[in-house]
Amino acid sequence: NIDGSWNVFLVDERCVAEDHEDSNYRAVREILPDNFRVYKVEGVENDAESASDGYLKTIRQVIGGGESSVPKFDLIILGMGPDGHIASLFPGHPLLEEKNSLISHISNSPKPPGKRIT
């Protein structure tokens, strides 16, 4: 039993509907109690680029900080895929070279589904 209220943001999301079996939002929402507010990536199933931009705005609105600051989280939980990927960042993928975006999208994930945000 965890008291208080919590804001939960997804480290990555697959570009599927929120009720799809591959949705991280769906999986997290199913296991966390109601006092955890889980922020979904709005529109992720339609447009990954717009959804990633919108999610960063949501994070900044909730956490605060300036337009150029890096949001500070109290806790980050990451898993690792069998191929070594973390947060939809796959070994050897060009997205690993991204240096400017805090949230980005991937359209050619080596693991289905191909479109994701991270």
Short mmCIF file of C-alpha atoms in Angstrom, two decimals:
data_model
loop_
_atom_site.label_atom_id
_atom_site.label_comp_id
_atom_site.label_asym_id
_atom_site.label_seq_id
_atom_site.Cartn_x
_atom_site.Cartn_y
_atom_site.Cartn_z
CA ASN A 1 0.00 0.00 0.00
CA ILE A 2 1.56 3.30 -1.14
CA ASP A 3 -0.01 6.45 0.29
CA GLY A 4 -0.17 9.87 -1.31
CA SER A 5 -0.64 10.84 -4.89
CA TRP A 6 1.86 10.13 -7.62
CA ASN A 7 2.40 11.48 -11.12
CA VAL A 8 3.59 8.74 -13.46
CA PHE A 9 5.07 9.38 -16.90
CA LEU A 10 5.95 6.70 -19.41
CA VAL A 11 9.59 6.42 -20.45
CA ASP A 12 8.50 5.06 -23.80
CA GLU A 13 5.30 4.12 -25.55
CA ARG A 14 4.39 2.09 -28.57
CA CYS A 15 2.29 3.85 -31.20
CA VAL A 16 -0.85 1.84 -30.63
CA ALA A 17 -4.26 2.64 -29.17
CA GLU A 18 -4.32 2.87 -25.37
CA ASP A 19 -6.43 -0.29 -25.09
CA HIS A 20 -4.10 -2.31 -27.37
CA GLU A 21 -2.27 -5.23 -25.76
CA ASP A 22 1.11 -3.62 -26.64
CA SER A 23 0.29 -0.30 -24.94
CA ASN A 24 2.58 0.53 -22.03
CA TYR A 25 -0.07 2.95 -20.76
CA ARG A 26 -2.62 0.13 -20.60
CA ALA A 27 -0.21 -2.18 -18.78
CA VAL A 28 0.77 0.45 -16.21
CA ARG A 29 -2.81 1.60 -15.66
CA GLU A 30 -3.89 -2.00 -15.01
CA ILE A 31 -1.39 -2.57 -12.20
CA LEU A 32 -1.18 0.78 -10.41
CA PRO A 33 -3.78 1.89 -7.86
CA ASP A 34 -5.99 4.92 -8.47
CA ASN A 35 -3.80 7.29 -6.42
CA PHE A 36 -1.24 7.08 -9.24
CA ARG A 37 -2.03 9.54 -12.04
CA VAL A 38 -0.62 8.00 -15.21
CA TYR A 39 -0.11 10.48 -18.04
CA LYS A 40 -0.69 8.84 -21.38
CA VAL A 41 0.93 9.96 -24.59
CA GLU A 42 -2.00 11.67 -26.31
CA GLY A 43 -2.44 10.86 -30.00
CA VAL A 44 0.41 8.36 -30.09
CA GLU A 45 -1.55 5.98 -32.30
CA ASN A 46 -1.99 8.68 -34.97
CA ASP A 47 1.17 10.82 -35.13
CA ALA A 48 4.31 9.88 -33.21
CA GLU A 49 6.12 13.16 -33.85
CA SER A 50 3.26 15.36 -32.61
CA ALA A 51 2.63 13.00 -29.72
CA SER A 52 6.26 13.19 -28.56
CA ASP A 53 6.18 17.02 -28.72
CA GLY A 54 2.89 17.08 -26.81
CA TYR A 55 4.16 14.70 -24.15
CA LEU A 56 7.14 16.91 -23.40
CA LYS A 57 4.76 19.86 -22.98
CA THR A 58 2.64 17.80 -20.58
CA ILE A 59 5.68 16.82 -18.54
CA ARG A 60 6.84 20.44 -18.33
CA GLN A 61 3.36 21.59 -17.27
CA VAL A 62 3.18 19.05 -14.45
CA ILE A 63 6.80 19.06 -13.27
CA GLY A 64 7.64 22.66 -14.06
CA GLY A 65 10.92 24.07 -15.25
CA GLY A 66 11.78 26.25 -18.18
CA GLU A 67 11.55 25.49 -21.86
CA SER A 68 15.23 24.58 -22.07
CA SER A 69 15.58 22.76 -18.74
CA VAL A 70 15.71 19.01 -18.31
CA PRO A 71 12.77 17.78 -16.17
CA LYS A 72 13.75 16.25 -12.84
CA PHE A 73 12.00 13.05 -11.80
CA ASP A 74 12.02 11.49 -8.34
CA LEU A 75 12.16 7.93 -9.65
CA ILE A 76 12.73 6.36 -13.04
CA ILE A 77 12.06 2.67 -13.61
CA LEU A 78 13.50 1.10 -16.73
CA GLY A 79 13.37 -2.40 -18.11
CA MET A 80 15.72 -3.98 -20.62
CA GLY A 81 14.69 -6.02 -23.63
CA PRO A 82 16.44 -9.29 -24.50
CA ASP A 83 18.36 -7.47 -27.24
CA GLY A 84 19.62 -4.87 -24.75
CA HIS A 85 17.22 -2.08 -25.70
CA ILE A 86 16.05 0.34 -23.04
CA ALA A 87 13.16 2.79 -23.50
CA SER A 88 12.82 1.94 -27.22
CA LEU A 89 16.48 2.88 -27.72
CA PHE A 90 17.89 -0.07 -29.63
CA PRO A 91 21.58 -1.01 -29.86
CA GLY A 92 23.16 0.44 -33.00
CA HIS A 93 20.07 2.46 -33.97
CA PRO A 94 20.67 6.00 -35.34
CA LEU A 95 18.31 7.46 -32.70
CA LEU A 96 21.11 6.86 -30.17
CA GLU A 97 22.96 9.75 -31.84
CA GLU A 98 20.15 12.25 -31.05
CA LYS A 99 21.59 15.01 -28.86
CA ASN A 100 18.92 17.76 -28.88
CA SER A 101 15.48 16.26 -28.22
CA LEU A 102 14.42 15.19 -24.75
CA ILE A 103 11.63 13.11 -26.26
CA SER A 104 11.79 11.68 -29.75
CA HIS A 105 10.04 9.17 -31.94
CA ILE A 106 11.23 6.13 -33.80
CA SER A 107 9.52 4.95 -36.97
CA ASN A 108 11.64 1.90 -37.76
CA SER A 109 11.99 -0.01 -34.53
CA PRO A 110 13.69 -3.37 -35.05
CA LYS A 111 11.08 -4.85 -32.72
CA PRO A 112 7.35 -4.53 -33.53
CA PRO A 113 5.50 -2.33 -33.40
CA GLY A 114 7.76 -0.20 -35.58
CA LYS A 115 6.58 3.21 -34.38
CA ARG A 116 7.31 4.32 -30.81
CA ILE A 117 8.22 7.36 -28.76
CA THR A 118 10.99 7.55 -26.19
#
